[in-house]
Amino acid sequence: MSYVEIAIFISIPLIIVSMLIMLYRVAVGPSLEDRVVALDLIATTAIGFVAVYAIISNSTTVIDVGIIIAMLAFLGTTAFAYYLERRSKT
């Protein structure tokens, strides 16, 4: 077993557990800001999962999916920040 296979074997359960913890934060989060941060972390973790999948499948085309997820997460976080700022002014 190579080091890459060991890293993949360890990283997949860690990614799944972290996503479950973040989903809990999204569902129960004490404030809307906490939920937005948790959603951003879910997107970041999804990018990590896509990277691990790209290594497993030995395909670079899957990385484009990670880039798209990153762009959508950035736009979503920016939109939520704008919404929260507008909400606090009123």
PDB file of N, CA and C in Angstrom:
ATOM      1  N   MET A   1       0.857  -1.174   0.000  1.00  0.00           N
ATOM      2  CA  MET A   1       0.000   0.000   0.000  1.00  0.00           C
ATOM      3  C   MET A   1       0.899   1.232   0.000  1.00  0.00           C
ATOM      4  N   SER A   2       0.657   2.150  -0.945  1.00  0.00           N
ATOM      5  CA  SER A   2       1.501   3.332  -1.051  1.00  0.00           C
ATOM      6  C   SER A   2       0.999   4.436  -0.112  1.00  0.00           C
ATOM      7  N   TYR A   3       1.796   5.484   0.005  1.00  0.00           N
ATOM      8  CA  TYR A   3       1.419   6.600   0.861  1.00  0.00           C
ATOM      9  C   TYR A   3       0.173   7.310   0.339  1.00  0.00           C
ATOM     10  N   VAL A   4       0.026   7.393  -0.959  1.00  0.00           N
ATOM     11  CA  VAL A   4      -1.151   8.038  -1.543  1.00  0.00           C
ATOM     12  C   VAL A   4      -2.405   7.251  -1.190  1.00  0.00           C
ATOM     13  N   GLU A   5      -2.337   5.947  -1.285  1.00  0.00           N
ATOM     14  CA  GLU A   5      -3.499   5.119  -0.936  1.00  0.00           C
ATOM     15  C   GLU A   5      -3.834   5.234   0.546  1.00  0.00           C
ATOM     16  N   ILE A   6      -2.822   5.325   1.377  1.00  0.00           N
ATOM     17  CA  ILE A   6      -3.072   5.508   2.819  1.00  0.00           C
ATOM     18  C   ILE A   6      -3.725   6.864   3.065  1.00  0.00           C
ATOM     19  N   ALA A   7      -3.238   7.897   2.385  1.00  0.00           N
ATOM     20  CA  ALA A   7      -3.818   9.238   2.546  1.00  0.00           C
ATOM     21  C   ALA A   7      -5.263   9.273   2.076  1.00  0.00           C
ATOM     22  N   ILE A   8      -5.550   8.599   0.975  1.00  0.00           N
ATOM     23  CA  ILE A   8      -6.925   8.535   0.483  1.00  0.00           C
ATOM     24  C   ILE A   8      -7.796   7.759   1.461  1.00  0.00           C
ATOM     25  N   PHE A   9      -7.272   6.665   1.981  1.00  0.00           N
ATOM     26  CA  PHE A   9      -8.011   5.829   2.930  1.00  0.00           C
ATOM     27  C   PHE A   9      -8.358   6.608   4.200  1.00  0.00           C
ATOM     28  N   ILE A  10      -7.475   7.507   4.608  1.00  0.00           N
ATOM     29  CA  ILE A  10      -7.724   8.308   5.813  1.00  0.00           C
ATOM     30  C   ILE A  10      -8.597   9.517   5.502  1.00  0.00           C
ATOM     31  N   SER A  11      -8.398  10.135   4.351  1.00  0.00           N
ATOM     32  CA  SER A  11      -9.073  11.406   4.069  1.00  0.00           C
ATOM     33  C   SER A  11     -10.562  11.253   3.788  1.00  0.00           C
ATOM     34  N   ILE A  12     -10.977  10.187   3.145  1.00  0.00           N
ATOM     35  CA  ILE A  12     -12.396  10.055   2.807  1.00  0.00           C
ATOM     36  C   ILE A  12     -13.279   9.989   4.057  1.00  0.00           C
ATOM     37  N   PRO A  13     -12.973   9.169   5.065  1.00  0.00           N
ATOM     38  CA  PRO A  13     -13.822   9.209   6.272  1.00  0.00           C
ATOM     39  C   PRO A  13     -13.769  10.561   6.990  1.00  0.00           C
ATOM     40  N   LEU A  14     -12.600  11.220   6.984  1.00  0.00           N
ATOM     41  CA  LEU A  14     -12.516  12.537   7.625  1.00  0.00           C
ATOM     42  C   LEU A  14     -13.389  13.556   6.900  1.00  0.00           C
ATOM     43  N   ILE A  15     -13.406  13.505   5.585  1.00  0.00           N
ATOM     44  CA  ILE A  15     -14.241  14.433   4.816  1.00  0.00           C
ATOM     45  C   ILE A  15     -15.716  14.166   5.104  1.00  0.00           C
ATOM     46  N   ILE A  16     -16.100  12.901   5.167  1.00  0.00           N
ATOM     47  CA  ILE A  16     -17.507  12.569   5.424  1.00  0.00           C
ATOM     48  C   ILE A  16     -17.921  13.020   6.826  1.00  0.00           C
ATOM     49  N   VAL A  17     -17.079  12.772   7.813  1.00  0.00           N
ATOM     50  CA  VAL A  17     -17.410  13.177   9.187  1.00  0.00           C
ATOM     51  C   VAL A  17     -17.490  14.703   9.282  1.00  0.00           C
ATOM     52  N   SER A  18     -16.569  15.394   8.652  1.00  0.00           N
ATOM     53  CA  SER A  18     -16.607  16.858   8.713  1.00  0.00           C
ATOM     54  C   SER A  18     -17.842  17.406   8.017  1.00  0.00           C
ATOM     55  N   MET A  19     -18.250  16.779   6.914  1.00  0.00           N
ATOM     56  CA  MET A  19     -19.480  17.243   6.247  1.00  0.00           C
ATOM     57  C   MET A  19     -20.701  17.020   7.133  1.00  0.00           C
ATOM     58  N   LEU A  20     -20.735  15.911   7.853  1.00  0.00           N
ATOM     59  CA  LEU A  20     -21.869  15.660   8.753  1.00  0.00           C
ATOM     60  C   LEU A  20     -21.898  16.694   9.878  1.00  0.00           C
ATOM     61  N   ILE A  21     -20.744  17.025  10.413  1.00  0.00           N
ATOM     62  CA  ILE A  21     -20.688  18.049  11.472  1.00  0.00           C
ATOM     63  C   ILE A  21     -21.152  19.402  10.926  1.00  0.00           C
ATOM     64  N   MET A  22     -20.735  19.721   9.708  1.00  0.00           N
ATOM     65  CA  MET A  22     -21.147  21.000   9.131  1.00  0.00           C
ATOM     66  C   MET A  22     -22.633  21.008   8.787  1.00  0.00           C
ATOM     67  N   LEU A  23     -23.171  19.870   8.363  1.00  0.00           N
ATOM     68  CA  LEU A  23     -24.612  19.803   8.114  1.00  0.00           C
ATOM     69  C   LEU A  23     -25.385  20.005   9.412  1.00  0.00           C
ATOM     70  N   TYR A  24     -24.846  19.488  10.501  1.00  0.00           N
ATOM     71  CA  TYR A  24     -25.472  19.728  11.805  1.00  0.00           C
ATOM     72  C   TYR A  24     -25.457  21.225  12.121  1.00  0.00           C
ATOM     73  N   ARG A  25     -24.350  21.900  11.838  1.00  0.00           N
ATOM     74  CA  ARG A  25     -24.253  23.333  12.088  1.00  0.00           C
ATOM     75  C   ARG A  25     -25.238  24.099  11.210  1.00  0.00           C
ATOM     76  N   VAL A  26     -25.423  23.669   9.991  1.00  0.00           N
ATOM     77  CA  VAL A  26     -26.385  24.340   9.116  1.00  0.00           C
ATOM     78  C   VAL A  26     -27.802  24.148   9.654  1.00  0.00           C
ATOM     79  N   ALA A  27     -28.112  22.973  10.147  1.00  0.00           N
ATOM     80  CA  ALA A  27     -29.472  22.687  10.619  1.00  0.00           C
ATOM     81  C   ALA A  27     -29.757  23.353  11.954  1.00  0.00           C
ATOM     82  N   VAL A  28     -28.776  23.381  12.854  1.00  0.00           N
ATOM     83  CA  VAL A  28     -29.026  23.830  14.227  1.00  0.00           C
ATOM     84  C   VAL A  28     -28.363  25.180  14.522  1.00  0.00           C
ATOM     85  N   GLY A  29     -27.541  25.649  13.643  1.00  0.00           N
ATOM     86  CA  GLY A  29     -26.743  26.854  13.901  1.00  0.00           C
ATOM     87  C   GLY A  29     -27.470  27.921  14.686  1.00  0.00           C
ATOM     88  N   PRO A  30     -26.816  28.533  15.632  1.00  0.00           N
ATOM     89  CA  PRO A  30     -27.537  29.497  16.457  1.00  0.00           C
ATOM     90  C   PRO A  30     -27.905  30.777  15.705  1.00  0.00           C
ATOM     91  N   SER A  31     -27.171  31.111  14.669  1.00  0.00           N
ATOM     92  CA  SER A  31     -27.508  32.338  13.935  1.00  0.00           C
ATOM     93  C   SER A  31     -27.369  32.083  12.435  1.00  0.00           C
ATOM     94  N   LEU A  32     -27.901  33.024  11.672  1.00  0.00           N
ATOM     95  CA  LEU A  32     -27.819  32.898  10.211  1.00  0.00           C
ATOM     96  C   LEU A  32     -26.370  32.991   9.735  1.00  0.00           C
ATOM     97  N   GLU A  33     -25.574  33.797  10.401  1.00  0.00           N
ATOM     98  CA  GLU A  33     -24.168  33.932  10.011  1.00  0.00           C
ATOM     99  C   GLU A  33     -23.422  32.614  10.181  1.00  0.00           C
ATOM    100  N   ASP A  34     -23.708  31.900  11.264  1.00  0.00           N
ATOM    101  CA  ASP A  34     -23.075  30.593  11.472  1.00  0.00           C
ATOM    102  C   ASP A  34     -23.457  29.607  10.377  1.00  0.00           C
ATOM    103  N   ARG A  35     -24.710  29.684   9.976  1.00  0.00           N
ATOM    104  CA  ARG A  35     -25.157  28.776   8.906  1.00  0.00           C
ATOM    105  C   ARG A  35     -24.493  29.102   7.580  1.00  0.00           C
ATOM    106  N   VAL A  36     -24.292  30.390   7.298  1.00  0.00           N
ATOM    107  CA  VAL A  36     -23.620  30.784   6.051  1.00  0.00           C
ATOM    108  C   VAL A  36     -22.172  30.305   6.055  1.00  0.00           C
ATOM    109  N   VAL A  37     -21.506  30.455   7.182  1.00  0.00           N
ATOM    110  CA  VAL A  37     -20.125  29.983   7.280  1.00  0.00           C
ATOM    111  C   VAL A  37     -20.066  28.468   7.119  1.00  0.00           C
ATOM    112  N   ALA A  38     -21.042  27.760   7.701  1.00  0.00           N
ATOM    113  CA  ALA A  38     -21.073  26.303   7.567  1.00  0.00           C
ATOM    114  C   ALA A  38     -21.298  25.894   6.109  1.00  0.00           C
ATOM    115  N   LEU A  39     -22.170  26.622   5.403  1.00  0.00           N
ATOM    116  CA  LEU A  39     -22.373  26.322   3.981  1.00  0.00           C
ATOM    117  C   LEU A  39     -21.096  26.556   3.176  1.00  0.00           C
ATOM    118  N   ASP A  40     -20.379  27.613   3.519  1.00  0.00           N
ATOM    119  CA  ASP A  40     -19.110  27.871   2.828  1.00  0.00           C
ATOM    120  C   ASP A  40     -18.102  26.756   3.106  1.00  0.00           C
ATOM    121  N   LEU A  41     -18.085  26.276   4.341  1.00  0.00           N
ATOM    122  CA  LEU A  41     -17.183  25.173   4.674  1.00  0.00           C
ATOM    123  C   LEU A  41     -17.578  23.881   3.965  1.00  0.00           C
ATOM    124  N   ILE A  42     -18.886  23.669   3.808  1.00  0.00           N
ATOM    125  CA  ILE A  42     -19.333  22.483   3.071  1.00  0.00           C
ATOM    126  C   ILE A  42     -18.834  22.542   1.631  1.00  0.00           C
ATOM    127  N   ALA A  43     -18.915  23.725   1.028  1.00  0.00           N
ATOM    128  CA  ALA A  43     -18.412  23.864  -0.345  1.00  0.00           C
ATOM    129  C   ALA A  43     -16.909  23.615  -0.406  1.00  0.00           C
ATOM    130  N   THR A  44     -16.197  24.126   0.577  1.00  0.00           N
ATOM    131  CA  THR A  44     -14.749  23.907   0.600  1.00  0.00           C
ATOM    132  C   THR A  44     -14.419  22.431   0.775  1.00  0.00           C
ATOM    133  N   THR A  45     -15.161  21.758   1.641  1.00  0.00           N
ATOM    134  CA  THR A  45     -14.937  20.329   1.847  1.00  0.00           C
ATOM    135  C   THR A  45     -15.317  19.537   0.601  1.00  0.00           C
ATOM    136  N   ALA A  46     -16.355  19.976  -0.095  1.00  0.00           N
ATOM    137  CA  ALA A  46     -16.730  19.304  -1.342  1.00  0.00           C
ATOM    138  C   ALA A  46     -15.611  19.423  -2.377  1.00  0.00           C
ATOM    139  N   ILE A  47     -14.951  20.565  -2.393  1.00  0.00           N
ATOM    140  CA  ILE A  47     -13.811  20.736  -3.304  1.00  0.00           C
ATOM    141  C   ILE A  47     -12.705  19.739  -2.942  1.00  0.00           C
ATOM    142  N   GLY A  48     -12.477  19.560  -1.655  1.00  0.00           N
ATOM    143  CA  GLY A  48     -11.489  18.567  -1.224  1.00  0.00           C
ATOM    144  C   GLY A  48     -11.883  17.160  -1.627  1.00  0.00           C
ATOM    145  N   PHE A  49     -13.183  16.856  -1.507  1.00  0.00           N
ATOM    146  CA  PHE A  49     -13.653  15.531  -1.920  1.00  0.00           C
ATOM    147  C   PHE A  49     -13.460  15.333  -3.423  1.00  0.00           C
ATOM    148  N   VAL A  50     -13.741  16.368  -4.193  1.00  0.00           N
ATOM    149  CA  VAL A  50     -13.540  16.273  -5.647  1.00  0.00           C
ATOM    150  C   VAL A  50     -12.069  16.057  -5.960  1.00  0.00           C
ATOM    151  N   ALA A  51     -11.193  16.719  -5.212  1.00  0.00           N
ATOM    152  CA  ALA A  51      -9.759  16.528  -5.441  1.00  0.00           C
ATOM    153  C   ALA A  51      -9.337  15.092  -5.132  1.00  0.00           C
ATOM    154  N   VAL A  52      -9.871  14.541  -4.038  1.00  0.00           N
ATOM    155  CA  VAL A  52      -9.547  13.147  -3.700  1.00  0.00           C
ATOM    156  C   VAL A  52     -10.091  12.211  -4.773  1.00  0.00           C
ATOM    157  N   TYR A  53     -11.301  12.504  -5.245  1.00  0.00           N
ATOM    158  CA  TYR A  53     -11.870  11.665  -6.311  1.00  0.00           C
ATOM    159  C   TYR A  53     -11.042  11.755  -7.590  1.00  0.00           C
ATOM    160  N   ALA A  54     -10.518  12.948  -7.885  1.00  0.00           N
ATOM    161  CA  ALA A  54      -9.667  13.094  -9.069  1.00  0.00           C
ATOM    162  C   ALA A  54      -8.404  12.255  -8.943  1.00  0.00           C
ATOM    163  N   ILE A  55      -7.886  12.163  -7.720  1.00  0.00           N
ATOM    164  CA  ILE A  55      -6.694  11.325  -7.509  1.00  0.00           C
ATOM    165  C   ILE A  55      -7.049   9.852  -7.664  1.00  0.00           C
ATOM    166  N   ILE A  56      -8.209   9.450  -7.108  1.00  0.00           N
ATOM    167  CA  ILE A  56      -8.608   8.043  -7.198  1.00  0.00           C
ATOM    168  C   ILE A  56      -8.847   7.641  -8.643  1.00  0.00           C
ATOM    169  N   SER A  57      -9.572   8.499  -9.377  1.00  0.00           N
ATOM    170  CA  SER A  57      -9.919   8.151 -10.755  1.00  0.00           C
ATOM    171  C   SER A  57      -8.805   8.461 -11.741  1.00  0.00           C
ATOM    172  N   ASN A  58      -7.770   9.145 -11.263  1.00  0.00           N
ATOM    173  CA  ASN A  58      -6.637   9.508 -12.112  1.00  0.00           C
ATOM    174  C   ASN A  58      -7.093  10.303 -13.329  1.00  0.00           C
ATOM    175  N   SER A  59      -8.007  11.261 -13.049  1.00  0.00           N
ATOM    176  CA  SER A  59      -8.573  12.071 -14.115  1.00  0.00           C
ATOM    177  C   SER A  59      -8.478  13.547 -13.731  1.00  0.00           C
ATOM    178  N   THR A  60      -8.026  14.374 -14.637  1.00  0.00           N
ATOM    179  CA  THR A  60      -7.928  15.803 -14.348  1.00  0.00           C
ATOM    180  C   THR A  60      -9.182  16.563 -14.739  1.00  0.00           C
ATOM    181  N   THR A  61     -10.075  15.934 -15.483  1.00  0.00           N
ATOM    182  CA  THR A  61     -11.287  16.642 -15.891  1.00  0.00           C
ATOM    183  C   THR A  61     -12.233  16.856 -14.719  1.00  0.00           C
ATOM    184  N   VAL A  62     -12.115  16.060 -13.686  1.00  0.00           N
ATOM    185  CA  VAL A  62     -12.989  16.199 -12.517  1.00  0.00           C
ATOM    186  C   VAL A  62     -12.642  17.469 -11.747  1.00  0.00           C
ATOM    187  N   ILE A  63     -11.425  17.937 -11.894  1.00  0.00           N
ATOM    188  CA  ILE A  63     -11.005  19.138 -11.177  1.00  0.00           C
ATOM    189  C   ILE A  63     -11.805  20.351 -11.629  1.00  0.00           C
ATOM    190  N   ASP A  64     -12.294  20.340 -12.867  1.00  0.00           N
ATOM    191  CA  ASP A  64     -13.150  21.438 -13.335  1.00  0.00           C
ATOM    192  C   ASP A  64     -14.402  21.560 -12.466  1.00  0.00           C
ATOM    193  N   VAL A  65     -14.917  20.440 -12.010  1.00  0.00           N
ATOM    194  CA  VAL A  65     -16.089  20.460 -11.123  1.00  0.00           C
ATOM    195  C   VAL A  65     -15.738  21.182  -9.823  1.00  0.00           C
ATOM    196  N   GLY A  66     -14.557  20.929  -9.304  1.00  0.00           N
ATOM    197  CA  GLY A  66     -14.113  21.620  -8.098  1.00  0.00           C
ATOM    198  C   GLY A  66     -13.991  23.117  -8.300  1.00  0.00           C
ATOM    199  N   ILE A  67     -13.509  23.508  -9.464  1.00  0.00           N
ATOM    200  CA  ILE A  67     -13.386  24.940  -9.761  1.00  0.00           C
ATOM    201  C   ILE A  67     -14.763  25.591  -9.837  1.00  0.00           C
ATOM    202  N   ILE A  68     -15.711  24.898 -10.436  1.00  0.00           N
ATOM    203  CA  ILE A  68     -17.077  25.437 -10.536  1.00  0.00           C
ATOM    204  C   ILE A  68     -17.698  25.545  -9.147  1.00  0.00           C
ATOM    205  N   ILE A  69     -17.487  24.535  -8.305  1.00  0.00           N
ATOM    206  CA  ILE A  69     -18.009  24.590  -6.934  1.00  0.00           C
ATOM    207  C   ILE A  69     -17.396  25.780  -6.197  1.00  0.00           C
ATOM    208  N   ALA A  70     -16.118  26.024  -6.395  1.00  0.00           N
ATOM    209  CA  ALA A  70     -15.448  27.152  -5.731  1.00  0.00           C
ATOM    210  C   ALA A  70     -16.032  28.481  -6.180  1.00  0.00           C
ATOM    211  N   MET A  71     -16.289  28.608  -7.482  1.00  0.00           N
ATOM    212  CA  MET A  71     -16.865  29.861  -7.973  1.00  0.00           C
ATOM    213  C   MET A  71     -18.277  30.062  -7.439  1.00  0.00           C
ATOM    214  N   LEU A  72     -19.084  29.005  -7.428  1.00  0.00           N
ATOM    215  CA  LEU A  72     -20.446  29.128  -6.912  1.00  0.00           C
ATOM    216  C   LEU A  72     -20.443  29.431  -5.418  1.00  0.00           C
ATOM    217  N   ALA A  73     -19.522  28.834  -4.685  1.00  0.00           N
ATOM    218  CA  ALA A  73     -19.435  29.106  -3.238  1.00  0.00           C
ATOM    219  C   ALA A  73     -19.041  30.554  -2.994  1.00  0.00           C
ATOM    220  N   PHE A  74     -18.114  31.062  -3.794  1.00  0.00           N
ATOM    221  CA  PHE A  74     -17.718  32.465  -3.640  1.00  0.00           C
ATOM    222  C   PHE A  74     -18.893  33.389  -3.909  1.00  0.00           C
ATOM    223  N   LEU A  75     -19.620  33.130  -5.001  1.00  0.00           N
ATOM    224  CA  LEU A  75     -20.760  33.984  -5.323  1.00  0.00           C
ATOM    225  C   LEU A  75     -21.850  33.866  -4.262  1.00  0.00           C
ATOM    226  N   GLY A  76     -22.085  32.675  -3.766  1.00  0.00           N
ATOM    227  CA  GLY A  76     -23.096  32.485  -2.732  1.00  0.00           C
ATOM    228  C   GLY A  76     -22.724  33.181  -1.444  1.00  0.00           C
ATOM    229  N   THR A  77     -21.484  33.075  -1.044  1.00  0.00           N
ATOM    230  CA  THR A  77     -21.040  33.731   0.182  1.00  0.00           C
ATOM    231  C   THR A  77     -21.125  35.250   0.028  1.00  0.00           C
ATOM    232  N   THR A  78     -20.747  35.751  -1.128  1.00  0.00           N
ATOM    233  CA  THR A  78     -20.837  37.188  -1.372  1.00  0.00           C
ATOM    234  C   THR A  78     -22.281  37.660  -1.328  1.00  0.00           C
ATOM    235  N   ALA A  79     -23.183  36.887  -1.928  1.00  0.00           N
ATOM    236  CA  ALA A  79     -24.597  37.259  -1.914  1.00  0.00           C
ATOM    237  C   ALA A  79     -25.162  37.229  -0.496  1.00  0.00           C
ATOM    238  N   PHE A  80     -24.803  36.216   0.281  1.00  0.00           N
ATOM    239  CA  PHE A  80     -25.276  36.156   1.668  1.00  0.00           C
ATOM    240  C   PHE A  80     -24.717  37.323   2.476  1.00  0.00           C
ATOM    241  N   ALA A  81     -23.464  37.661   2.271  1.00  0.00           N
ATOM    242  CA  ALA A  81     -22.866  38.787   3.002  1.00  0.00           C
ATOM    243  C   ALA A  81     -23.571  40.092   2.647  1.00  0.00           C
ATOM    244  N   TYR A  82     -23.885  40.267   1.375  1.00  0.00           N
ATOM    245  CA  TYR A  82     -24.622  41.458   0.947  1.00  0.00           C
ATOM    246  C   TYR A  82     -26.001  41.489   1.582  1.00  0.00           C
ATOM    247  N   TYR A  83     -26.671  40.339   1.605  1.00  0.00           N
ATOM    248  CA  TYR A  83     -27.997  40.252   2.209  1.00  0.00           C
ATOM    249  C   TYR A  83     -27.939  40.560   3.701  1.00  0.00           C
ATOM    250  N   LEU A  84     -26.960  40.010   4.399  1.00  0.00           N
ATOM    251  CA  LEU A  84     -26.856  40.243   5.837  1.00  0.00           C
ATOM    252  C   LEU A  84     -26.537  41.699   6.133  1.00  0.00           C
ATOM    253  N   GLU A  85     -25.719  42.324   5.296  1.00  0.00           N
ATOM    254  CA  GLU A  85     -25.411  43.723   5.498  1.00  0.00           C
ATOM    255  C   GLU A  85     -26.641  44.590   5.272  1.00  0.00           C
ATOM    256  N   ARG A  86     -27.400  44.292   4.236  1.00  0.00           N
ATOM    257  CA  ARG A  86     -28.622  45.061   3.955  1.00  0.00           C
ATOM    258  C   ARG A  86     -29.663  44.849   5.049  1.00  0.00           C
ATOM    259  N   ARG A  87     -29.713  43.637   5.578  1.00  0.00           N
ATOM    260  CA  ARG A  87     -30.689  43.328   6.619  1.00  0.00           C
ATOM    261  C   ARG A  87     -30.362  44.065   7.909  1.00  0.00           C
ATOM    262  N   SER A  88     -29.078  44.211   8.220  1.00  0.00           N
ATOM    263  CA  SER A  88     -28.705  44.865   9.469  1.00  0.00           C
ATOM    264  C   SER A  88     -28.924  46.371   9.414  1.00  0.00           C
ATOM    265  N   LYS A  89     -28.945  46.964   8.217  1.00  0.00           N
ATOM    266  CA  LYS A  89     -29.169  48.405   8.086  1.00  0.00           C
ATOM    267  C   LYS A  89     -30.628  48.780   8.292  1.00  0.00           C
ATOM    268  N   THR A  90     -31.546  47.846   7.993  1.00  0.00           N
ATOM    269  CA  THR A  90     -32.971  48.181   8.108  1.00  0.00           C
ATOM    270  C   THR A  90     -33.531  47.892   9.473  1.00  0.00           C
TER     271      THR A  90
END
